[in-house]
Short mmCIF file of C-alpha atoms in Angstrom, two decimals:
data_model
loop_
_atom_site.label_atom_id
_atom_site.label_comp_id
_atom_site.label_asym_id
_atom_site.label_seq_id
_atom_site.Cartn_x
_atom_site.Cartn_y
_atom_site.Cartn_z
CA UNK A 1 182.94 104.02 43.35
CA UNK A 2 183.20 100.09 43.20
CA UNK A 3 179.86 98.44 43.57
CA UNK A 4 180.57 96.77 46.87
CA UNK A 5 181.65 100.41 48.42
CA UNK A 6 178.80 102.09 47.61
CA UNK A 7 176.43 99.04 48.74
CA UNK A 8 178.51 99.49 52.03
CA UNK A 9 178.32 103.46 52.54
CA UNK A 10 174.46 102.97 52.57
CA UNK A 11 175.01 100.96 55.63
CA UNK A 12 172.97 97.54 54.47
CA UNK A 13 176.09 95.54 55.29
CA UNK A 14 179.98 95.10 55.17
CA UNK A 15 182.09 95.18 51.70
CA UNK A 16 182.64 91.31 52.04
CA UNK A 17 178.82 90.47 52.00
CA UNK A 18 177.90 92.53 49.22
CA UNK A 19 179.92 90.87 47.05
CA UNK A 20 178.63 87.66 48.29
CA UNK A 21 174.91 89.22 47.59
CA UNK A 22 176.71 90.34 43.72
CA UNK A 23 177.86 86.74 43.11
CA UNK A 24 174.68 85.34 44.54
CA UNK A 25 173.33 87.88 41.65
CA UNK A 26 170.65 89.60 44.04
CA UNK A 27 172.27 92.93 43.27
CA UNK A 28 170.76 95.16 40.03
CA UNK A 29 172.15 98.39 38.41
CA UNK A 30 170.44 100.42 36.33
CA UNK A 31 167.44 96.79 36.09
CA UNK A 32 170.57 94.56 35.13
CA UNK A 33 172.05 91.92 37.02
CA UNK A 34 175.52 93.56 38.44
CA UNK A 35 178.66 91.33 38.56
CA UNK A 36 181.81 91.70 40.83
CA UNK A 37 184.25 94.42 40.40
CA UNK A 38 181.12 97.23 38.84
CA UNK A 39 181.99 100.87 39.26
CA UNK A 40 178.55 103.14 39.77
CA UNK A 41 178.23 106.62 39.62
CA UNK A 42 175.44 109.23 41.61
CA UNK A 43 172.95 108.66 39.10
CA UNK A 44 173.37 104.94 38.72
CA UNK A 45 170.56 103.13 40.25
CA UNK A 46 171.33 100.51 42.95
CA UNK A 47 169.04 97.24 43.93
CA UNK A 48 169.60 95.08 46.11
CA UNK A 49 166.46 91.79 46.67
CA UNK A 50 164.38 94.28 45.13
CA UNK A 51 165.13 97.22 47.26
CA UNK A 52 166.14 100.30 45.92
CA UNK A 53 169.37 101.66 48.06
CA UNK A 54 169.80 105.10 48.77
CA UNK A 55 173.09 106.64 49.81
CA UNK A 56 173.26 108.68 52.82
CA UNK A 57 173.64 112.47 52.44
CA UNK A 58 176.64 112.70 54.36
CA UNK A 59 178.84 110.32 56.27
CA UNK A 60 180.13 110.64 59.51
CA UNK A 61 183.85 110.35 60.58
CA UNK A 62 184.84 111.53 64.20
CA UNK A 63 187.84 111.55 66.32
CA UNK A 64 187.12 110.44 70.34
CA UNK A 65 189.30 110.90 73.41
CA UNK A 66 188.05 107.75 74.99
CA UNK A 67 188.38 107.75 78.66
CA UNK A 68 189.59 104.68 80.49
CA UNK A 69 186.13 101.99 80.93
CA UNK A 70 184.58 102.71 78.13
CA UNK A 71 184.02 99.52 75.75
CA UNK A 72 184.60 99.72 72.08
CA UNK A 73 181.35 97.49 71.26
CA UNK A 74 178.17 98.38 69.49
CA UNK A 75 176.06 96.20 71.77
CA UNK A 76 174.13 98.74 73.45
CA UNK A 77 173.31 96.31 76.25
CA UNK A 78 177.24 96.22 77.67
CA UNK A 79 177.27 98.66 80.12
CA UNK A 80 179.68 101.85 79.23
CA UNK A 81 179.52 101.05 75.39
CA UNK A 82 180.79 103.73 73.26
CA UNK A 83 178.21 104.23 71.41
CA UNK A 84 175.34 105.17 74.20
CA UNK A 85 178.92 107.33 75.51
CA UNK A 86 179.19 109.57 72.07
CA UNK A 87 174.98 109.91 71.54
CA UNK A 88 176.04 110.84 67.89
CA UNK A 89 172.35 111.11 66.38
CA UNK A 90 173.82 109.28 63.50
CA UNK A 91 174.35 105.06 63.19
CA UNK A 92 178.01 104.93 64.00
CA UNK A 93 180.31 101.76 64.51
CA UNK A 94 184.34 102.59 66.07
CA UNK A 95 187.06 101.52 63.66
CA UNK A 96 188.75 98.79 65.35
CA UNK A 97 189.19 98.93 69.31
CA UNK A 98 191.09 100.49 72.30
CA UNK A 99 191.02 98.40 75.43
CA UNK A 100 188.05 99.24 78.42
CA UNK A 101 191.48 99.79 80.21
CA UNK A 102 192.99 102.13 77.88
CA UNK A 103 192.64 106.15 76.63
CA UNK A 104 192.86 108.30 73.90
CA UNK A 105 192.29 108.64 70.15
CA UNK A 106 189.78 106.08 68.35
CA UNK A 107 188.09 106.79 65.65
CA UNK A 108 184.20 106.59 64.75
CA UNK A 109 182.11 106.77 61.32
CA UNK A 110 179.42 105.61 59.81
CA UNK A 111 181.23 104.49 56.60
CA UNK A 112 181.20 100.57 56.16
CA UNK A 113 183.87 101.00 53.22
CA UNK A 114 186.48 103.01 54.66
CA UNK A 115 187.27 100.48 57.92
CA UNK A 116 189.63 97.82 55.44
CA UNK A 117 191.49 100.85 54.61
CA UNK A 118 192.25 101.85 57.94
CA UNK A 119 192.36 98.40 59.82
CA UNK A 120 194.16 96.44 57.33
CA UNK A 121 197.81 95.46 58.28
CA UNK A 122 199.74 95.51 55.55
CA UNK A 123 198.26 99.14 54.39
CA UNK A 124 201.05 99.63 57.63
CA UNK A 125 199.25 102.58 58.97
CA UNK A 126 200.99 103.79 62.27
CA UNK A 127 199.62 103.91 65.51
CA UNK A 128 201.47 105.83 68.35
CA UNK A 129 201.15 105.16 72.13
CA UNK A 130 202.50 106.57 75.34
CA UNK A 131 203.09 103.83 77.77
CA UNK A 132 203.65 103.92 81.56
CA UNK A 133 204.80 101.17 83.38
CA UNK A 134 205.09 100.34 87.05
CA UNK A 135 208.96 100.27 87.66
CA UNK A 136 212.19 102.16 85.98
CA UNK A 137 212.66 101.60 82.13
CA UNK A 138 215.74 99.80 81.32
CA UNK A 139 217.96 100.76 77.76
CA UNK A 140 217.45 96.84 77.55
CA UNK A 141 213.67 96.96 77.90
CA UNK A 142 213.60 99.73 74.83
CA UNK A 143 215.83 97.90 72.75
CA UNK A 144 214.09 94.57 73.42
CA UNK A 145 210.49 96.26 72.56
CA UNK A 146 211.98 97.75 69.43
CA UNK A 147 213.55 94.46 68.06
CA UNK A 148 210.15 92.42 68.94
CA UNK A 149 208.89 90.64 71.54
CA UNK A 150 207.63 86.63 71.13
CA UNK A 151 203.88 86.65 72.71
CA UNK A 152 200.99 84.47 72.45
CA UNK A 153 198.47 85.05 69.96
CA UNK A 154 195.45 83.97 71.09
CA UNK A 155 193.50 84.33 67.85
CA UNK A 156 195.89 82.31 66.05
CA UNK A 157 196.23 80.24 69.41
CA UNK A 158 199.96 80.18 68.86
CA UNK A 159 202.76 82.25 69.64
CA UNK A 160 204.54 85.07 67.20
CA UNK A 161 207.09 87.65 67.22
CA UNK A 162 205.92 91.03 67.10
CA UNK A 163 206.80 93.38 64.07
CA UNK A 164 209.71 95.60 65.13
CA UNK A 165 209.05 99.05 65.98
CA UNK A 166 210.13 102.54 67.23
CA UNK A 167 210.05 103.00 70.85
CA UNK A 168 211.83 106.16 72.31
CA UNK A 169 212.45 106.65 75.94
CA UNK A 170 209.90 109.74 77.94
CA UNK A 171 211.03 109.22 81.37
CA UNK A 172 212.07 107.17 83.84
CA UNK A 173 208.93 105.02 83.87
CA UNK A 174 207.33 106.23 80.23
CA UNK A 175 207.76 105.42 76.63
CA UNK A 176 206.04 106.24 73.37
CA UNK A 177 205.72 103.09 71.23
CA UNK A 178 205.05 103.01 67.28
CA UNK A 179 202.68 99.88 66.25
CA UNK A 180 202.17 99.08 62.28
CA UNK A 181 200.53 95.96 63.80
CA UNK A 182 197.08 95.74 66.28
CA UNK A 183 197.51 92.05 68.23
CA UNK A 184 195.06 92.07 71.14
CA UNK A 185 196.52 93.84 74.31
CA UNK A 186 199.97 93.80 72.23
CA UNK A 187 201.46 96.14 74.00
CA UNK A 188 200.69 95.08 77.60
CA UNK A 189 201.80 91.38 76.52
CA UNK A 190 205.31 92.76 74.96
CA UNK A 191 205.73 94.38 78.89
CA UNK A 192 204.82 91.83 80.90
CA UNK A 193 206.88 89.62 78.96
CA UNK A 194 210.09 91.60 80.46
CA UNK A 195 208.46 91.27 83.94
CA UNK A 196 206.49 95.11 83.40
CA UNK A 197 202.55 96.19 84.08
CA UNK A 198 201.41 98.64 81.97
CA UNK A 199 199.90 101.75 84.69
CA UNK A 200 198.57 103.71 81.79
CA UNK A 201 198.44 103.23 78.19
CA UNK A 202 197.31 106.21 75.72
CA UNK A 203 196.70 106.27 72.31
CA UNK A 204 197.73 109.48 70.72
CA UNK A 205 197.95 109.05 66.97
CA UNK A 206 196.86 106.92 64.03
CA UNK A 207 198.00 107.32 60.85
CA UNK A 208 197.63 111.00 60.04
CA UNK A 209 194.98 111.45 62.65
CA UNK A 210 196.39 112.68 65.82
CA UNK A 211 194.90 112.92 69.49
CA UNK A 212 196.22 116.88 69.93
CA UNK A 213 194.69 118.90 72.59
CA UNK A 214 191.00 117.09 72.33
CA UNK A 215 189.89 116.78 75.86
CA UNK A 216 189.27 113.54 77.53
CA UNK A 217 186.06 112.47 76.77
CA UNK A 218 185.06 115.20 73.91
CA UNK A 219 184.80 114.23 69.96
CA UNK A 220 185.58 115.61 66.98
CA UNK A 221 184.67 116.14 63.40
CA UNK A 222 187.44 115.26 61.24
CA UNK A 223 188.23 117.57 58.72
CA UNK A 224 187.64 116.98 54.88
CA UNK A 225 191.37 117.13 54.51
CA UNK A 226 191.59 113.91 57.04
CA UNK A 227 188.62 111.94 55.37
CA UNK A 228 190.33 112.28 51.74
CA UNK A 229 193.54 110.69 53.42
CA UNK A 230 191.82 107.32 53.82
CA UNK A 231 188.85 107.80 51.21
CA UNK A 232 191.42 108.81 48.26
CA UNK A 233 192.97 104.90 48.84
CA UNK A 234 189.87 102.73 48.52
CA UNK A 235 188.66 103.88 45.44
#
C-alpha cells in the first residue's frame, strides 16, 4: 500500500495532507525519513511527528437508504446529520453527498483512501437516478437531458454543459437518468432548465453498488466482493 493510503486508512487525515506531512519530511518508516510515492507493508513501521500510527483492524464500508431530510454532513451540530442518523459505533464520514431533499443509496466508510477512487470524475463511475417531475415528460425533454443541458456552475461561478447521458423514459411523469458527472443539484438544474420541478429524486445505483430491496432508512454492510471493486483500483 502507498505511503499516503495507509497514513489515510488510520484516519489521521486525507491522502492529500499526508503527502504534504511526507514532503514536509515529518513522516518516518522503519526510523528513516519517508519520501513521496513509498510502498509499506503490515510489518513496516509508520511515524508520523513522532507518533507511532496504528492501522485499524477493520474498516468500515456501508450502503444507506437515506430518507428525504437527512444531511450528508459530519457536523454533528446540524440537525438530522447522517451521522447521529446511522449511530455506526465506528468514525464514519459519507462518500460524497445526496441532497437533504433527496433518497436512496449513499455510501459510508471509514476509509480516508478509498473516497478519490469513488468520487473522482474521470474514474467515470455511474450513478443511476429515478426522477419524477411535476408535469408529463416530453420525447423532447429526454432527448434534450440525454444530449446535455447548459446550467450554471456555481463552484466554478460560470456556466457549462453537462456530460451527455442515458435517460430512458418510466412513465408519464418518471425517468431514470445515468450521471458519470456529480454538479451540485445537477439534475434538478438540467429540469428546471426545460421549465420542470423535480417531485422526487432517488438514487438507486453507483457504480457496482446498487440500492436493491434495502429499506428506507436501514444500512448495509457491503460485501467483500463490493469493497475489492473500489480497493483493487487505488493500489
Amino acid at each position: 500500500m502507498r505511503l499516503n493510503n495507509y497514513i489515510s486508512s488510520t484516519g489521521l487525515c486525507s491522502r492529500r495532507k499526508a503527502d504534504e506531512l511526507i514532503a514536509q519530511k515529518k513522516v518516518k518508516v522503519n526510523g528513516e525519513i519517508a519520501v513521496l510515492g513509498l510502498t509499506v507493508g503490515p510489518e513496516d513501521k509508520v511515524e508520523v511527528e513522532g507518533k507511532l500510527l496504528k492501522k485499524k483492524h477493520k474498516d468500515v464500508y456501508i450502503a444507506l437508504n437515506k430518507p428525504v431530510g437527512i444531511t450528508c454532513t459530519t457536523e454533528r451540530h446540524i440537525e438530522g446529520n447522517i451521522i447521529d442518523f446511522v449511530n455506526h459505533p465506528e468514525r464514519i464520514f459519507p462518500i460524497g453527498r445526496l441532497d437533504k431533499d433527496s433518497e436512496g443509496l449513499i455510501l459510508l466508510t471509514s476509509d480516508g483512501s478509498i473516497v478519490n477512487e469513488i468520487l473522482r470524475e474521470e474514474n467515470q463511475h455511474e450513478k443511476d437516478y429515478i426522477v419524477t417531475v411535476n408535469k408529463n415528460i416530453s420525447p423532447t425533454f429526454i432527448d434534450a437531458l440525454a444530449n446535455g443541458v447548459r446550467i450554471f456552475n456555481p463552484v466554478k461561478k460560470a456556466y457549462t454543459t453537462t456530460k451527455k447521458c442515458k435517460v430512458v423514459k418510466i412513465n408519464d411523469r418518471s425517468f431514470k437518468i445515468t450521471l458519470s458527472q456529480g454538479l451540485n443539484r445537477q439534475i434538478r438544474r438540467m429540469c428546471s432548465h426545460f421549465g420542470y420541478k423535480v417531485i422526487k429524486l432517488k438514487r438507486v445505483r453507483i457504480a457496482h453498488i446498487s440500492l436493491n430491496n434495502l429499506p428506507i432508512g436501514k444500512w448495509r454492510d457491503l460485501t467483500e466482493e463490493e469493497v475489492r471493486e473500489f480497493t483493487s483500483r487505488k493500489k
